[in-house]
Tab-separated table of C-alpha atoms in Angstrom:
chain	number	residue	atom	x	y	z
A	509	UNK	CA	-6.829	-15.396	-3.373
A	510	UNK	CA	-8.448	-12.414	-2.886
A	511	UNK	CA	-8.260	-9.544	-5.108
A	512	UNK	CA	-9.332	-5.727	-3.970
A	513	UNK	CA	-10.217	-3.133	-6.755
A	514	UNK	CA	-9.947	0.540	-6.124
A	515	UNK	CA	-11.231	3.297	-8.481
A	516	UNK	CA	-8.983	6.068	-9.555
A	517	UNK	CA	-5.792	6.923	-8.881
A	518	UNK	CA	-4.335	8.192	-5.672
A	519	UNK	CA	-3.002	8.234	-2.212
A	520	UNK	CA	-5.861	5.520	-1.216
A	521	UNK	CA	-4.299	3.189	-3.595
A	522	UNK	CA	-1.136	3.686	-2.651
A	523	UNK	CA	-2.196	2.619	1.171
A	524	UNK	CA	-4.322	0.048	-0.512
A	525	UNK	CA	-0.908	-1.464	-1.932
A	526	UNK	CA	0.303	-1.942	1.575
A	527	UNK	CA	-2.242	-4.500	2.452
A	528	UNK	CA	-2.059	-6.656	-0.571
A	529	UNK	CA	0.952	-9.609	-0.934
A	530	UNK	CA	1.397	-8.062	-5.517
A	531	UNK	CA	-0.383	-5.243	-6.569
A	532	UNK	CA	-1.181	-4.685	-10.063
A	533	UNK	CA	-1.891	-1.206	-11.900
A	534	UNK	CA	-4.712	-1.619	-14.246
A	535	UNK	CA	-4.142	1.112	-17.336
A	536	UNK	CA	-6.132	1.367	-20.388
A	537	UNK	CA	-4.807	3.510	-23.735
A	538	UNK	CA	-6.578	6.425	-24.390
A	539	UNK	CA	-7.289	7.295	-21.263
A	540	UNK	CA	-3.863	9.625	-19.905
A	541	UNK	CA	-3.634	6.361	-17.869
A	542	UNK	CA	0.608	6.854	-17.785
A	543	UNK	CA	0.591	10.206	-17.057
A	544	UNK	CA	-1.885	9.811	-13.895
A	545	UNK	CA	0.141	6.510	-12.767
A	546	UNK	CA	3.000	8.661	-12.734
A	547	UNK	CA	1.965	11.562	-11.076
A	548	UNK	CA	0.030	9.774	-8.102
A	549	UNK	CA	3.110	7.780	-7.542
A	550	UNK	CA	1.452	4.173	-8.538
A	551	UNK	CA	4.755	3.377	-10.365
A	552	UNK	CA	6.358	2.463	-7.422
A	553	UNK	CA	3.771	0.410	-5.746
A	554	UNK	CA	3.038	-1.280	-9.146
A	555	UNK	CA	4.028	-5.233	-8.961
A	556	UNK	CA	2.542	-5.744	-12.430
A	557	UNK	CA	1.026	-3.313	-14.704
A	558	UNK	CA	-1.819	-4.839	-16.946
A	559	UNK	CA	-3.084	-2.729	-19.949
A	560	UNK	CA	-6.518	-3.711	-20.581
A	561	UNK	CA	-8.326	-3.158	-23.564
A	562	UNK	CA	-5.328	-3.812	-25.712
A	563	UNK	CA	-7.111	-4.364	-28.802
A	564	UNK	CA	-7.153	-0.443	-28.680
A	565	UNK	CA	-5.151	2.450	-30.363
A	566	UNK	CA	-2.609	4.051	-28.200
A	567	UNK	CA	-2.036	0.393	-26.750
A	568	UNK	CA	1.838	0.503	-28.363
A	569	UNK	CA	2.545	3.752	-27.237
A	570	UNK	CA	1.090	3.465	-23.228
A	571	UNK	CA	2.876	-0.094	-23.163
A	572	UNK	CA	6.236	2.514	-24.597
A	573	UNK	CA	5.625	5.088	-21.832
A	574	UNK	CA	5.250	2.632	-19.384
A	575	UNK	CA	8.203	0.460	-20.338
A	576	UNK	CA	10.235	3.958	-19.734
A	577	UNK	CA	8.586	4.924	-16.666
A	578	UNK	CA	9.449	1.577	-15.280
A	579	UNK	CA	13.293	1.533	-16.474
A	580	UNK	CA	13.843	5.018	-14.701
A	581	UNK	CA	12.725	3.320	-11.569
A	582	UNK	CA	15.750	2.501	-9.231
A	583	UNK	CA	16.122	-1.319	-8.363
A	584	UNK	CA	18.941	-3.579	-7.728
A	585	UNK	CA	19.668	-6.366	-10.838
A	586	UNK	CA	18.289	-9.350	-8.125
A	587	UNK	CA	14.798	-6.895	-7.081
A	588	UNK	CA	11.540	-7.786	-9.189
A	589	UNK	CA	11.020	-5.844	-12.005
A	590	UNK	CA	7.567	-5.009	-13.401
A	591	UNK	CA	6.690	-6.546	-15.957
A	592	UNK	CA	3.425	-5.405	-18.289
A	593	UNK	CA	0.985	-7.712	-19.505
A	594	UNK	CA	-1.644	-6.776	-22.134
A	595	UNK	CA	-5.218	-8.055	-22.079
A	596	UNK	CA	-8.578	-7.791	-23.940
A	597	UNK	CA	-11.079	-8.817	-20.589
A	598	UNK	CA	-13.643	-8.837	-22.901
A	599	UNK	CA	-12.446	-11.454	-24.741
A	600	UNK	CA	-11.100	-13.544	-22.287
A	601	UNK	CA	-7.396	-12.346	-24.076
A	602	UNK	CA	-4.525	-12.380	-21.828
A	603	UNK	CA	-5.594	-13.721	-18.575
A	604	UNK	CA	-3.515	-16.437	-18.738
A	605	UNK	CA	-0.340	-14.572	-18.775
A	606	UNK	CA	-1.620	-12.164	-16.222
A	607	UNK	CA	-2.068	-15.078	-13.585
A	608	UNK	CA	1.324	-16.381	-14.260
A	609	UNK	CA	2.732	-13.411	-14.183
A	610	UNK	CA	1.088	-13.235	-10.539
A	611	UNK	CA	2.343	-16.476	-10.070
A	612	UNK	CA	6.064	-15.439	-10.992
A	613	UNK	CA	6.202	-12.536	-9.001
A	614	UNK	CA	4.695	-14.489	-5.517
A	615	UNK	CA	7.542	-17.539	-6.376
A	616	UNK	CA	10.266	-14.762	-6.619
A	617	UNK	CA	9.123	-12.904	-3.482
A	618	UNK	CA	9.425	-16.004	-1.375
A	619	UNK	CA	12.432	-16.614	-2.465
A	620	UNK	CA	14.163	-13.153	-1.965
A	621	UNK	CA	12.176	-13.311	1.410
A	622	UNK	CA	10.369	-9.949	0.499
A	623	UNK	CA	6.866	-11.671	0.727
A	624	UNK	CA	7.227	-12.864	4.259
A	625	UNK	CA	8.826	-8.926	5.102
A	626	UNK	CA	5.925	-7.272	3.556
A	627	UNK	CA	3.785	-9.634	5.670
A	628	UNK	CA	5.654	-9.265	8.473
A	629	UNK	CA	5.331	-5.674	8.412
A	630	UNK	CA	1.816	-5.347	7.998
A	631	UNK	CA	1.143	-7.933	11.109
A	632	UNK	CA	3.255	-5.280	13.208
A	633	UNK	CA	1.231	-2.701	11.941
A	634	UNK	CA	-2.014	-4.461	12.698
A	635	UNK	CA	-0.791	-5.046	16.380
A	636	UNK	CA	0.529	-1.707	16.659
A	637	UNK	CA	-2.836	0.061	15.384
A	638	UNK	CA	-5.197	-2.340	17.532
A	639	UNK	CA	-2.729	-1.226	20.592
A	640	UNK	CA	-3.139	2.303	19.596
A	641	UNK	CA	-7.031	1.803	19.282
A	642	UNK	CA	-6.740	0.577	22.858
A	643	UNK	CA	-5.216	2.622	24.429
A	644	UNK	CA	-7.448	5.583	22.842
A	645	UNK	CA	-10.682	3.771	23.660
A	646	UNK	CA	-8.998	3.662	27.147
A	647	UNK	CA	-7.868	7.401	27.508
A	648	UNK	CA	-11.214	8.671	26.029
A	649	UNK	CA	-13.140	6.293	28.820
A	650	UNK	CA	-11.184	7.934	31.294
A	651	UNK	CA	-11.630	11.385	30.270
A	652	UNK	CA	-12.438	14.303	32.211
A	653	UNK	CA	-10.904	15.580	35.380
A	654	UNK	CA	-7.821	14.037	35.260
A	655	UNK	CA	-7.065	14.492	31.497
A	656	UNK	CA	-8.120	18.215	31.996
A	657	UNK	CA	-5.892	18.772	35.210
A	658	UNK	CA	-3.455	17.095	32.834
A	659	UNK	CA	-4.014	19.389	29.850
A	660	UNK	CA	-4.095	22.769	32.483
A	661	UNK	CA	-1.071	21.668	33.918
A	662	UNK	CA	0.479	21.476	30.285
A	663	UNK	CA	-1.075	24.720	29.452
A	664	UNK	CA	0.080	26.685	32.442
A	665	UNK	CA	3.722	25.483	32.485
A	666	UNK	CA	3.675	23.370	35.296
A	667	UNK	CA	3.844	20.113	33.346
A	668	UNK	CA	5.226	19.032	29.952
A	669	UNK	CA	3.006	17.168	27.322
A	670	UNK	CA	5.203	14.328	27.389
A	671	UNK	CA	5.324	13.776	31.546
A	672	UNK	CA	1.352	14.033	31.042
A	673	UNK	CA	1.007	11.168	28.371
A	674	UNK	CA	3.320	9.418	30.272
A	675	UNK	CA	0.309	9.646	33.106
A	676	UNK	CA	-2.066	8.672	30.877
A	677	UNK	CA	-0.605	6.114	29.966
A	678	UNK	CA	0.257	4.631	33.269
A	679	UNK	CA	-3.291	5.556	34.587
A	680	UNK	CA	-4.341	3.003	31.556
A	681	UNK	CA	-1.852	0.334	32.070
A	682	UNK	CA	-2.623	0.061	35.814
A	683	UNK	CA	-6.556	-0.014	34.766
């Protein structure tokens, strides 16, 4: 198992969410936690949420928000629904729901075959960005005249952009 923390809350952990088989939104009360999940989008990517630091006020009323949040969330009755686990890390309180929680959602994920789609999909995007890395190291070996008799032609009319890439790209794939 390998667990990756991010700081903050944004469009990086969104991406973040992409590589990782459950994510899990870490929210504290007190802290306008909610209100930034919501507004950076996190709800959706959230597998789990855990509220840490549960021994605190404002612990009923983020675990409220968040229970409402989630319910306005679209799903189908068979899709995986959130579920919120409080802790105390400090204290050691909690952890044992949160990692059979984990377990729960991984055992329901293979079986609905989402785990092995998410997977799936990010091996295609792995391949797809290593071609794509390729094929740019490629061009931008090969750069100079003919990529700027390409780009003139484009720029005086005598050639579209996409005949021109398709040169490129045969000029690579013959390489």
């Amino acid at each position: 198992m390998v667990l990756l923390e991010t700081v903050g809350v944004g469009q990086s952990e969104v991406e973040v969410a992409d590589s990782a088989d459950s994510t899990v939104v870490l929210l504290s009360p007190g802290m306008g936690d909610g209100i930034q999940a919501a507004k950076a989008g996190v709800l959706e990517i959230g597998d789990l949420f855990v509220v840490n630091k549960a021994d605190r006020d404002g612990t009923q009323s983020l675990v409220r928000e968040l229970r409402t949040m989630i319910a306005m969330t679209e799903r189908a009755p068979q899709d995986w629904k959130p579920p919120i686990v409080r802790t105390v890390a400090a204290r050691n309180e909690g952890i044992d729901d949160l990692v059979a929680t984990l377990d729960k959602h991984r055992a329901h994920t293979e079986a609905d075959g989402s785990w092995q789609r998410r997977r799936l999909e990010r091996a295609r995007s792995e391949v797809e960005s290593l071609a794509l890395a390729f094929l740019q190291q490629r061009m931008h070996s090969r750069r100079g005249a003919v990529l700027d008799e390409l780009a003139a032609a484009v720029r005086d009319g005598r050639l579209d952009a996409f005949s021109a890439a398709d040169q490129v790209i045969g000029d690579i794939g013959q390489s």
